[in-house]
CSV table of C-alpha atoms in Angstrom, one decimal:
chain,number,residue,atom,x,y,z
A,22,MET,CA,-30.9,-4.5,-11.0
A,23,THR,CA,-31.6,-1.5,-8.8
A,24,LEU,CA,-29.0,1.2,-8.7
A,25,SER,CA,-28.4,4.0,-6.3
A,26,SER,CA,-27.1,7.4,-7.3
A,27,SER,CA,-24.4,9.1,-5.4
A,28,ARG,CA,-23.7,12.9,-5.3
A,29,THR,CA,-20.4,12.3,-7.2
A,30,GLY,CA,-22.3,11.1,-10.3
A,31,PHE,CA,-21.5,7.4,-10.0
A,32,LEU,CA,-24.1,4.7,-9.9
A,33,LEU,CA,-23.6,2.0,-7.4
A,34,PRO,CA,-25.6,-1.3,-7.3
A,35,ARG,CA,-27.4,-1.7,-4.0
A,36,TRP,CA,-26.1,-5.2,-3.5
A,37,LEU,CA,-22.4,-4.0,-3.5
A,38,PRO,CA,-22.1,-3.2,0.3
A,39,GLY,CA,-23.6,-6.6,1.2
A,40,ALA,CA,-21.3,-8.3,-1.3
A,41,PHE,CA,-18.3,-6.5,0.1
A,42,PHE,CA,-19.1,-7.5,3.7
A,43,ALA,CA,-19.7,-11.1,2.7
A,44,ALA,CA,-16.3,-11.2,0.9
A,45,TRP,CA,-14.6,-9.4,3.7
A,46,THR,CA,-16.0,-11.9,6.2
A,47,VAL,CA,-14.6,-14.8,4.2
A,48,LEU,CA,-11.2,-13.1,4.1
A,49,ALA,CA,-11.3,-12.4,7.9
A,50,ALA,CA,-12.2,-16.0,8.6
A,51,ALA,CA,-9.2,-17.2,6.4
A,52,VAL,CA,-6.9,-14.8,8.2
A,53,LEU,CA,-8.2,-15.9,11.6
A,54,TRP,CA,-7.6,-19.5,10.7
A,55,TRP,CA,-4.1,-18.9,9.3
A,56,PHE,CA,-2.8,-16.9,12.2
A,57,ALA,CA,-4.7,-18.2,15.2
A,58,LEU,CA,-6.1,-21.7,14.5
A,59,ARG,CA,-3.7,-23.4,12.1
A,60,GLU,CA,-1.0,-25.5,13.7
A,61,PRO,CA,2.4,-24.7,12.1
A,62,GLU,CA,4.5,-27.5,10.7
A,63,SER,CA,7.4,-26.6,13.1
A,64,ARG,CA,7.4,-24.3,16.1
A,65,VAL,CA,11.2,-23.7,15.8
A,66,VAL,CA,12.8,-22.0,12.9
A,67,PHE,CA,16.6,-22.3,13.0
A,68,VAL,CA,18.2,-19.2,11.6
A,69,GLU,CA,21.7,-19.1,10.2
A,70,MET,CA,23.5,-16.0,11.4
A,71,GLY,CA,25.3,-14.0,8.6
A,72,ALA,CA,28.4,-11.9,8.7
A,73,GLY,CA,28.4,-9.5,11.6
A,74,GLY,CA,25.5,-11.3,13.3
A,75,ALA,CA,22.9,-10.2,10.6
A,76,LEU,CA,19.8,-12.4,10.0
A,77,ASP,CA,19.1,-13.8,6.6
A,78,SER,CA,16.2,-12.5,4.4
A,79,SER,CA,13.7,-15.3,5.4
A,80,ALA,CA,14.3,-14.6,9.1
A,81,SER,CA,13.9,-10.9,8.6
A,82,ARG,CA,10.6,-11.4,6.8
A,83,LEU,CA,9.4,-13.6,9.7
A,84,LEU,CA,10.3,-11.0,12.2
A,85,LEU,CA,8.5,-8.3,10.2
A,86,ASN,CA,5.4,-10.4,10.0
A,87,GLN,CA,5.5,-11.0,13.8
A,88,GLN,CA,5.9,-7.2,14.4
A,89,LEU,CA,2.9,-6.5,12.2
A,90,LEU,CA,0.8,-9.1,13.9
A,91,PRO,CA,-0.9,-6.6,16.3
A,92,TRP,CA,-2.3,-4.8,13.3
A,93,VAL,CA,-4.1,-7.8,11.8
A,94,PRO,CA,-7.2,-7.8,14.1
A,95,TRP,CA,-7.5,-4.0,13.7
A,96,LEU,CA,-7.5,-4.4,10.0
A,97,ILE,CA,-10.0,-7.2,9.7
A,98,LEU,CA,-12.4,-5.7,12.3
A,99,SER,CA,-12.2,-2.1,11.1
A,100,PRO,CA,-15.0,-2.3,8.4
A,101,TYR,CA,-17.4,-3.7,11.0
A,102,VAL,CA,-16.5,-1.1,13.5
A,103,LEU,CA,-17.0,1.7,10.9
A,104,TRP,CA,-20.3,0.3,9.8
A,105,PHE,CA,-21.5,0.0,13.4
A,106,ALA,CA,-20.4,3.6,14.2
A,107,PHE,CA,-22.2,4.9,11.1
A,108,ARG,CA,-25.3,2.9,12.1
A,109,PHE,CA,-25.3,4.0,15.8
A,110,PRO,CA,-23.7,7.5,15.9
A,111,LEU,CA,-23.1,9.4,19.2
A,112,PHE,CA,-25.7,12.1,18.5
A,113,GLY,CA,-29.4,12.4,17.8
A,114,VAL,CA,-32.3,11.2,19.9
A,115,ALA,CA,-30.9,7.8,20.6
A,116,LYS,CA,-27.3,8.9,21.4
A,117,TRP,CA,-27.3,7.4,25.0
A,118,ARG,CA,-28.5,4.1,23.7
A,119,ASN,CA,-26.0,4.2,20.9
A,120,ALA,CA,-23.2,5.1,23.4
A,121,ALA,CA,-24.0,1.9,25.4
A,122,LEU,CA,-24.0,-0.1,22.2
A,123,LEU,CA,-20.7,1.4,21.1
A,124,LEU,CA,-19.2,0.7,24.6
A,125,THR,CA,-20.3,-3.0,24.2
A,126,ALA,CA,-18.8,-3.1,20.7
A,127,GLY,CA,-15.6,-1.6,22.0
A,128,ALA,CA,-15.3,-4.2,24.8
A,129,LEU,CA,-16.0,-6.9,22.2
A,130,PHE,CA,-13.4,-5.4,19.8
A,131,ILE,CA,-10.7,-5.4,22.6
A,132,GLY,CA,-11.6,-8.9,23.7
A,133,VAL,CA,-11.5,-10.4,20.2
A,134,SER,CA,-8.2,-8.5,19.4
A,135,ALA,CA,-6.5,-9.6,22.6
A,136,ALA,CA,-7.7,-13.3,22.2
A,137,PHE,CA,-6.5,-13.2,18.6
A,138,GLN,CA,-3.1,-11.8,19.4
A,139,ASP,CA,-2.5,-14.2,22.3
A,140,ARG,CA,-3.6,-17.3,20.3
A,141,ALA,CA,-1.7,-16.2,17.2
A,142,ALA,CA,1.4,-15.4,19.2
A,143,ARG,CA,1.5,-18.9,20.7
A,144,ARG,CA,1.4,-20.4,17.2
A,145,GLN,CA,4.0,-18.3,15.6
A,146,PRO,CA,7.3,-20.0,14.7
A,147,ILE,CA,10.1,-19.2,17.2
A,148,LEU,CA,13.5,-18.0,15.8
A,149,ALA,CA,16.4,-20.0,17.1
A,150,PRO,CA,19.7,-18.5,16.0
A,151,MET,CA,22.4,-21.0,15.3
A,152,PRO,CA,25.7,-19.0,15.0
A,153,ALA,CA,28.1,-21.7,16.2
A,154,VAL,CA,29.4,-24.9,14.7
A,155,GLU,CA,29.2,-26.6,18.2
A,156,THR,CA,27.7,-25.8,21.6
A,157,TRP,CA,29.1,-26.5,25.0
A,158,PHE,CA,26.9,-27.2,28.0
A,159,PRO,CA,28.5,-26.9,31.5
A,160,PRO,CA,26.9,-29.2,34.1
A,161,GLY,CA,23.4,-27.8,35.1
A,162,PHE,CA,23.7,-24.9,32.6
A,163,ASP,CA,20.6,-26.0,30.7
A,164,LYS,CA,18.5,-25.6,33.9
A,165,THR,CA,19.0,-21.9,34.0
A,166,PRO,CA,16.8,-19.4,32.2
A,167,GLY,CA,18.3,-19.0,28.7
A,168,GLY,CA,20.9,-21.7,29.4
A,169,GLU,CA,18.9,-24.2,27.3
A,170,PHE,CA,20.9,-23.0,24.2
A,171,GLY,CA,24.3,-23.5,25.8
A,172,ILE,CA,27.5,-21.6,25.1
A,173,PRO,CA,28.2,-21.4,21.3
A,174,LEU,CA,31.7,-22.0,20.0
A,175,ALA,CA,33.2,-20.2,17.1
A,176,ARG,CA,35.0,-23.1,15.5
A,177,GLU,CA,34.5,-26.8,15.3
A,178,ILE,CA,36.8,-28.5,17.9
A,179,GLY,CA,35.5,-32.0,18.2
A,180,ARG,CA,35.3,-34.0,21.4
A,181,ASN,CA,38.8,-35.3,21.7
A,182,PRO,CA,40.5,-33.5,24.6
A,183,GLN,CA,43.9,-34.3,23.2
A,184,THR,CA,43.5,-32.0,20.2
A,185,GLU,CA,45.3,-28.8,20.6
A,186,LEU,CA,43.2,-25.7,20.7
A,187,PRO,CA,44.2,-23.3,17.9
A,188,GLU,CA,42.8,-20.3,19.8
A,189,ALA,CA,40.3,-19.3,22.5
A,190,PHE,CA,36.6,-19.7,21.7
A,191,GLY,CA,35.0,-17.1,23.9
A,192,LEU,CA,36.7,-18.6,26.9
A,193,PRO,CA,40.0,-17.8,28.6
A,194,PRO,CA,42.9,-19.1,26.6
A,195,GLU,CA,43.9,-21.6,29.2
A,196,VAL,CA,40.4,-23.1,29.3
A,197,ASP,CA,39.6,-26.1,27.0
A,198,PRO,CA,35.9,-27.0,27.1
A,199,ARG,CA,36.7,-30.5,26.1
A,200,LYS,CA,38.6,-31.0,29.3
A,201,LEU,CA,35.9,-29.5,31.5
A,202,PRO,CA,32.8,-31.2,32.9
A,203,GLY,CA,29.7,-31.0,30.6
A,204,MET,CA,28.9,-31.9,27.1
A,205,ILE,CA,29.6,-30.7,23.6
A,206,PHE,CA,26.9,-31.0,20.9
A,207,THR,CA,27.3,-30.7,17.2
A,208,ARG,CA,24.9,-28.5,15.2
A,209,GLU,CA,22.6,-31.3,14.2
A,210,GLU,CA,22.5,-32.7,17.7
A,211,MET,CA,21.7,-29.2,19.0
A,212,LYS,CA,18.7,-28.8,16.7
A,213,GLN,CA,17.4,-32.1,17.7
A,214,ARG,CA,17.8,-31.3,21.4
A,215,ILE,CA,15.9,-27.9,21.0
A,216,GLU,CA,13.0,-29.5,19.0
A,217,ALA,CA,12.7,-32.4,21.5
A,218,LYS,CA,12.7,-30.2,24.6
A,219,TRP,CA,10.9,-27.1,23.1
A,220,SER,CA,7.7,-27.5,25.2
A,221,VAL,CA,9.8,-27.5,28.4
A,222,ILE,CA,11.9,-24.6,27.2
A,223,ALA,CA,8.8,-22.5,26.2
A,224,THR,CA,7.1,-23.2,29.5
A,225,ARG,CA,10.1,-22.3,31.6
A,226,SER,CA,10.6,-19.1,29.5
A,227,GLU,CA,7.0,-18.0,30.0
A,228,ALA,CA,7.2,-18.7,33.7
A,229,ALA,CA,10.5,-16.7,34.0
A,230,LEU,CA,9.0,-13.8,31.9
A,231,GLY,CA,5.5,-13.9,33.5
A,232,GLY,CA,5.5,-10.3,34.7
A,233,LEU,CA,6.7,-9.1,31.3
A,234,LEU,CA,3.9,-11.0,29.5
A,235,LYS,CA,1.3,-9.4,31.8
A,236,SER,CA,2.7,-6.0,31.2
A,237,GLN,CA,2.7,-6.6,27.4
A,238,ALA,CA,-1.0,-7.8,27.7
A,239,ARG,CA,-2.0,-4.5,29.4
A,240,SER,CA,-0.1,-2.5,26.8
A,241,MET,CA,-2.0,-4.4,24.0
A,242,VAL,CA,-5.3,-3.6,25.7
A,243,LEU,CA,-4.4,0.1,25.7
A,244,LEU,CA,-3.4,0.0,22.1
A,245,ASP,CA,-6.6,-1.9,21.1
A,246,SER,CA,-8.6,0.8,23.0
A,247,PHE,CA,-6.9,3.6,21.1
A,248,ALA,CA,-7.4,1.8,17.8
A,249,PHE,CA,-11.2,1.5,18.5
A,250,LEU,CA,-11.4,5.1,19.5
A,251,ALA,CA,-9.5,6.1,16.3
A,252,LEU,CA,-12.0,4.2,14.2
A,253,LEU,CA,-15.0,5.9,16.0
A,254,VAL,CA,-13.5,9.3,15.4
A,255,ALA,CA,-12.9,8.5,11.8
A,256,ALA,CA,-16.5,7.2,11.4
A,257,HIS,CA,-18.0,10.3,13.0
A,258,ALA,CA,-15.7,12.6,11.0
A,259,GLY,CA,-17.1,10.9,7.9
A,260,ILE,CA,-20.7,11.3,9.2
A,261,PHE,CA,-20.2,15.1,9.9
A,262,LEU,CA,-18.5,15.6,6.5
A,263,ARG,CA,-21.3,13.8,4.7
A,264,LYS,CA,-24.0,15.8,6.5
A,265,ALA,CA,-22.2,19.1,5.8
A,266,ARG,CA,-21.9,18.2,2.1
A,267,GLN,CA,-25.6,17.3,2.0
A,268,GLU,CA,-26.5,20.6,3.8
A,269,ASN,CA,-24.4,22.5,1.3
A,270,GLU,CA,-26.0,20.7,-1.6
A,271,ARG,CA,-29.5,21.3,-0.2
A,272,ALA,CA,-28.7,25.0,0.3
A,273,ALA,CA,-27.3,25.3,-3.2
A,274,LEU,CA,-30.3,23.6,-4.6
A,275,LEU,CA,-32.7,25.9,-2.8
A,276,ASP,CA,-30.6,28.9,-3.9
A,277,SER,CA,-30.7,27.7,-7.5
A,278,SER,CA,-34.4,27.0,-7.4
A,279,HIS,CA,-35.0,30.4,-5.9
A,280,ALA,CA,-32.8,32.0,-8.6
A,281,MET,CA,-34.6,30.2,-11.4
A,282,ALA,CA,-38.0,31.1,-10.0
A,283,ARG,CA,-37.0,34.7,-9.6
A,284,ALA,CA,-35.6,34.8,-13.2
A,285,ARG,CA,-38.8,33.3,-14.6
A,286,ALA,CA,-40.9,35.9,-12.7
A,287,LEU,CA,-38.8,38.7,-14.0
A,288,GLN,CA,-38.9,37.2,-17.5
A,289,ALA,CA,-42.7,37.1,-17.3
A,290,GLN,CA,-42.7,40.8,-16.5
A,291,LEU,CA,-41.2,41.5,-19.9
A,292,GLN,CA,-43.8,39.7,-22.0
A,293,PRO,CA,-46.8,42.0,-21.3
A,294,HIS,CA,-44.5,45.0,-21.5
A,295,PHE,CA,-43.2,44.0,-24.9
A,296,LEU,CA,-46.7,43.2,-26.1
A,297,PHE,CA,-47.9,46.7,-25.0
A,298,ASN,CA,-45.1,48.4,-27.0
A,299,THR,CA,-45.7,46.3,-30.1
A,300,LEU,CA,-49.5,46.8,-30.1
A,301,ASN,CA,-48.9,50.5,-29.6
A,302,GLY,CA,-46.9,50.5,-32.8
A,303,ILE,CA,-49.6,48.6,-34.7
A,304,ALA,CA,-52.2,51.0,-33.5
A,305,MET,CA,-50.2,53.9,-35.0
A,306,LEU,CA,-49.9,52.1,-38.3
A,307,THR,CA,-53.6,51.3,-38.6
A,308,ARG,CA,-54.2,55.0,-39.4
A,309,LYS,CA,-51.3,55.5,-41.7
A,310,ASP,CA,-50.9,52.1,-43.4
A,311,PRO,CA,-53.6,49.5,-42.6
A,312,GLU,CA,-52.0,46.8,-44.9
A,313,ARG,CA,-48.7,47.0,-43.1
A,314,ALA,CA,-50.5,47.0,-39.8
A,315,GLU,CA,-52.2,43.7,-40.8
A,316,GLU,CA,-48.8,42.3,-41.7
A,317,MET,CA,-47.5,43.3,-38.3
A,318,ILE,CA,-50.3,41.5,-36.6
A,319,THR,CA,-49.4,38.3,-38.5
A,320,SER,CA,-45.8,38.7,-37.5
A,321,LEU,CA,-46.8,39.4,-33.9
A,322,SER,CA,-48.7,36.1,-33.7
A,323,GLU,CA,-45.5,34.2,-34.6
A,324,LEU,CA,-43.5,36.3,-32.2
A,325,LEU,CA,-45.9,35.6,-29.4
A,326,ARG,CA,-45.7,31.9,-30.1
A,327,ILE,CA,-41.9,32.0,-29.8
A,328,ALA,CA,-42.1,34.1,-26.6
A,329,LEU,CA,-44.6,31.8,-25.0
A,330,ASP,CA,-42.4,28.7,-25.8
A,331,GLY,CA,-39.4,30.5,-24.3
A,332,GLU,CA,-41.3,31.1,-21.1
A,333,ARG,CA,-40.9,27.5,-20.0
A,334,GLN,CA,-37.2,27.8,-19.4
A,335,ALA,CA,-35.0,30.5,-17.9
A,336,GLU,CA,-32.1,29.9,-20.3
A,337,ILE,CA,-32.1,29.2,-24.1
A,338,PRO,CA,-29.4,28.9,-26.8
A,339,LEU,CA,-28.3,32.3,-28.2
A,340,ARG,CA,-29.4,31.2,-31.7
A,341,GLU,CA,-33.0,31.0,-30.4
A,342,GLU,CA,-32.8,34.5,-28.8
A,343,LEU,CA,-31.4,35.9,-32.1
A,344,HIS,CA,-34.2,34.2,-34.0
A,345,PHE,CA,-36.7,36.0,-31.7
A,346,ILE,CA,-34.9,39.3,-32.3
A,347,ASP,CA,-35.1,38.8,-36.0
A,348,ARG,CA,-38.9,38.4,-35.8
A,349,TYR,CA,-39.1,41.5,-33.6
A,350,LEU,CA,-37.0,43.5,-36.1
A,351,ASP,CA,-39.3,42.4,-38.9
A,352,LEU,CA,-42.1,44.1,-37.0
A,353,GLN,CA,-40.0,47.2,-36.5
A,354,ARG,CA,-38.9,47.4,-40.1
A,355,MET,CA,-42.6,47.4,-41.1
A,356,ARG,CA,-43.0,50.4,-38.9
A,357,PHE,CA,-39.8,52.4,-39.6
A,358,GLY,CA,-39.1,51.3,-43.2
A,359,GLU,CA,-35.7,52.5,-44.5
A,360,ARG,CA,-35.2,54.6,-41.4
A,361,LEU,CA,-34.0,51.5,-39.5
A,362,LYS,CA,-30.8,49.6,-40.4
A,363,VAL,CA,-29.5,46.6,-38.5
A,364,GLU,CA,-25.9,45.3,-38.5
A,365,ARG,CA,-25.0,41.9,-37.1
A,366,GLU,CA,-21.6,40.5,-36.1
A,367,ILE,CA,-22.3,37.1,-34.5
A,368,SER,CA,-19.5,34.7,-33.8
A,369,ARG,CA,-20.4,31.2,-34.8
A,370,ASP,CA,-18.9,29.9,-31.5
A,371,THR,CA,-21.5,31.8,-29.5
A,372,LEU,CA,-24.7,30.4,-31.2
A,373,GLY,CA,-24.9,27.3,-28.9
A,374,LEU,CA,-24.2,29.1,-25.7
A,375,LEU,CA,-27.0,29.6,-23.2
A,376,VAL,CA,-28.4,33.1,-22.3
A,377,PRO,CA,-31.4,34.1,-20.3
A,378,ALA,CA,-34.6,34.2,-22.4
A,379,LEU,CA,-35.6,37.7,-23.6
A,380,LEU,CA,-32.2,39.0,-22.6
A,381,VAL,CA,-31.2,40.8,-25.8
A,382,GLN,CA,-34.6,41.9,-27.1
A,383,PRO,CA,-35.2,44.6,-24.5
A,384,LEU,CA,-31.9,46.1,-25.3
A,385,VAL,CA,-32.7,46.2,-29.0
A,386,GLU,CA,-36.1,47.6,-28.2
A,387,ASN,CA,-34.4,50.2,-26.0
A,388,ALA,CA,-32.0,51.2,-28.8
A,389,ILE,CA,-34.9,51.6,-31.3
A,390,HIS,CA,-37.4,53.5,-29.1
A,391,HIS,CA,-35.0,55.7,-27.2
A,392,GLY,CA,-32.2,56.1,-29.6
A,393,ILE,CA,-33.4,55.8,-33.2
A,394,GLU,CA,-37.1,56.8,-33.0
A,395,PRO,CA,-36.4,60.4,-31.6
A,396,ARG,CA,-34.2,61.1,-34.7
A,397,GLY,CA,-36.3,62.0,-37.7
A,398,ALA,CA,-33.6,60.6,-40.1
A,399,GLY,CA,-33.5,57.2,-38.3
A,400,GLY,CA,-30.4,55.3,-37.6
A,401,SER,CA,-28.8,51.9,-37.2
A,402,VAL,CA,-28.6,49.2,-34.5
A,403,ARG,CA,-25.5,46.9,-34.3
A,404,ILE,CA,-25.6,43.5,-32.6
A,405,SER,CA,-22.4,41.6,-31.9
A,406,THR,CA,-21.4,38.5,-29.8
A,407,THR,CA,-17.9,37.2,-29.0
A,408,VAL,CA,-16.3,34.7,-26.6
A,409,GLU,CA,-13.2,35.5,-24.7
A,410,GLY,CA,-11.9,32.8,-22.3
A,411,GLU,CA,-14.9,31.7,-20.2
A,412,MET,CA,-17.0,34.8,-20.8
A,413,LEU,CA,-19.6,35.5,-23.4
A,414,THR,CA,-19.9,39.2,-24.4
A,415,ILE,CA,-23.0,40.6,-26.1
A,416,LEU,CA,-22.9,44.2,-27.4
A,417,ILE,CA,-26.0,46.2,-28.5
A,418,GLU,CA,-25.0,49.6,-30.0
A,419,ASP,CA,-27.0,52.4,-31.7
A,420,ASP,CA,-26.1,55.7,-33.2
A,421,GLY,CA,-29.2,57.5,-31.9
A,422,VAL,CA,-29.6,60.5,-29.7
A,423,GLY,CA,-27.6,59.2,-26.7
A,424,LEU,CA,-28.3,58.9,-23.0
A,425,GLY,CA,-28.5,62.6,-22.4
A,426,HIS,CA,-31.4,63.0,-24.9
A,427,SER,CA,-33.4,59.9,-24.0
A,428,SER,CA,-37.2,60.5,-24.0
A,429,GLY,CA,-37.8,60.2,-20.3
A,430,SER,CA,-38.3,57.1,-18.2
A,431,SER,CA,-41.0,55.3,-20.2
A,432,GLY,CA,-40.3,52.2,-22.2
A,433,SER,CA,-38.3,49.1,-21.7
A,434,GLY,CA,-35.0,50.9,-21.8
A,435,SER,CA,-35.1,53.0,-18.7
A,436,GLY,CA,-37.9,51.1,-16.8
A,437,ILE,CA,-38.8,47.5,-16.5
A,438,GLY,CA,-36.4,46.3,-19.3
A,439,LEU,CA,-33.0,47.2,-18.0
A,440,ALA,CA,-34.0,46.7,-14.3
A,441,SER,CA,-35.2,43.2,-15.2
A,442,ILE,CA,-32.0,42.4,-17.0
A,443,ARG,CA,-29.9,43.5,-14.0
A,444,GLU,CA,-32.0,41.4,-11.6
A,445,ARG,CA,-32.1,38.3,-13.8
A,446,LEU,CA,-28.3,38.4,-14.3
A,447,ALA,CA,-27.8,38.8,-10.6
A,448,ALA,CA,-30.1,35.8,-9.9
A,449,LEU,CA,-28.7,33.5,-12.5
A,450,TYR,CA,-25.0,34.4,-12.3
A,451,PRO,CA,-24.3,36.0,-8.9
A,452,GLY,CA,-20.9,37.7,-9.0
A,453,ARG,CA,-20.1,36.3,-12.4
A,454,HIS,CA,-21.5,38.8,-14.8
A,455,ALA,CA,-21.2,42.4,-15.9
A,456,PHE,CA,-23.8,44.8,-17.4
A,457,ARG,CA,-22.9,48.4,-18.3
A,458,SER,CA,-23.6,51.2,-20.8
A,459,GLU,CA,-21.2,53.4,-22.6
A,460,GLU,CA,-21.5,56.5,-24.9
A,461,PRO,CA,-19.3,55.9,-28.0
A,462,PRO,CA,-17.3,58.9,-29.3
A,463,GLY,CA,-19.6,59.2,-32.4
A,464,GLY,CA,-22.8,59.4,-30.3
A,465,GLY,CA,-25.5,56.9,-29.4
A,466,VAL,CA,-25.4,54.2,-26.7
A,467,ARG,CA,-23.5,51.0,-26.3
A,468,MET,CA,-24.9,48.3,-24.0
A,469,ILE,CA,-22.5,45.5,-22.9
A,470,ILE,CA,-23.4,42.2,-21.2
A,471,GLN,CA,-20.9,39.7,-20.1
A,472,LEU,CA,-21.9,36.4,-18.6
A,473,PRO,CA,-20.4,32.9,-18.2
A,474,ALA,CA,-20.0,31.0,-21.5
A,475,HIS,CA,-21.8,27.7,-21.0
A,476,SER,CA,-23.9,25.4,-23.0
A,477,PHE,CA,-26.5,22.8,-22.2
A,478,THR,CA,-25.2,19.6,-20.7
A,479,PRO,CA,-27.6,16.5,-20.5
């Protein structure tokens, strides 16, 4: 099965859109048949009026369904309209052709919606309230618009005109409908009469309300047009948002690639510089202690292997950087002997965090060459790491001669080393890092690096 990857990290099967539209088409066909093609069992639904003239729950649901009927074609057609608008947007080289296609699609949408609503409306059950126990029809009253339902009576009075009326039934007190021309129908007779003559009643009602029906049809065309335009606007808003997100992702990817390339280039500057300093130290030992110089060359080969392996990636776990520093300090101890002391306070929580390769070694080298070496008695270098919140703090401190007595601008400390660290931190963590130096009260120099605490995620 072929999968497609989205920017949100989810994997979606390629067949899913086709399956969705196939299922939606089946659903749309079922809805079309149910509302517009199916013949209802009865065109008339007699509704019992409750207290105060309120409709019962079944009649209320039926009225709600009929009020929501205009939304049905918009709902079942919206996925096709959205897909069509995504497929033929109103911009680009073919925008005028797409505009013509969308106009045609809009006309089709309005026509289908209007036909659906007209056909569905003619097949919806009609509510016929039955509030009275009996109904009186004066002569010719059923020939007038709306007179087909007669005059409802409040209580059952029967058809015997000799029965005394207990009270008036919507008529003047002196009027007894049993003694007037016309007919009185019971509830069951009234239901049968309406069902038998419903086609005539419906035709007469549509003829009497012809102007209103045409006005309603024009209103529905306007509503359908607005619905189609709203779907077009929604589709194009989605297109623009997707393009903006893709452009932002592309820009971020380019910035990230540029930052990584820049960091690797700066990292590469350090390796020949570090090699020069180390070879210079070995050259000094060859005259004083050839055996120790030979040991330094052996250690240097391992150090170079580690350095060259680290060149392949801009960030490495802190434990690897510290391992590299240990090998470097082994070389320096061969040279300085007891004059060099190293203290380490490494938090276990920091060992797996990522740091730029060759980040700490130039600072240790700076502390030794510009802080400890100028002192005849030697000194100590302290390395510590901590995590506070979302930031990793790395501290390199020496008790050497201090900034004011540094031996000029040569070496990794004042030259390529510190400048490279600043540029690499700015490239990898723009606006999310700190790099500063301090002079502790007891003398020497303290270098502090703060960068985001993050680890490798597959």
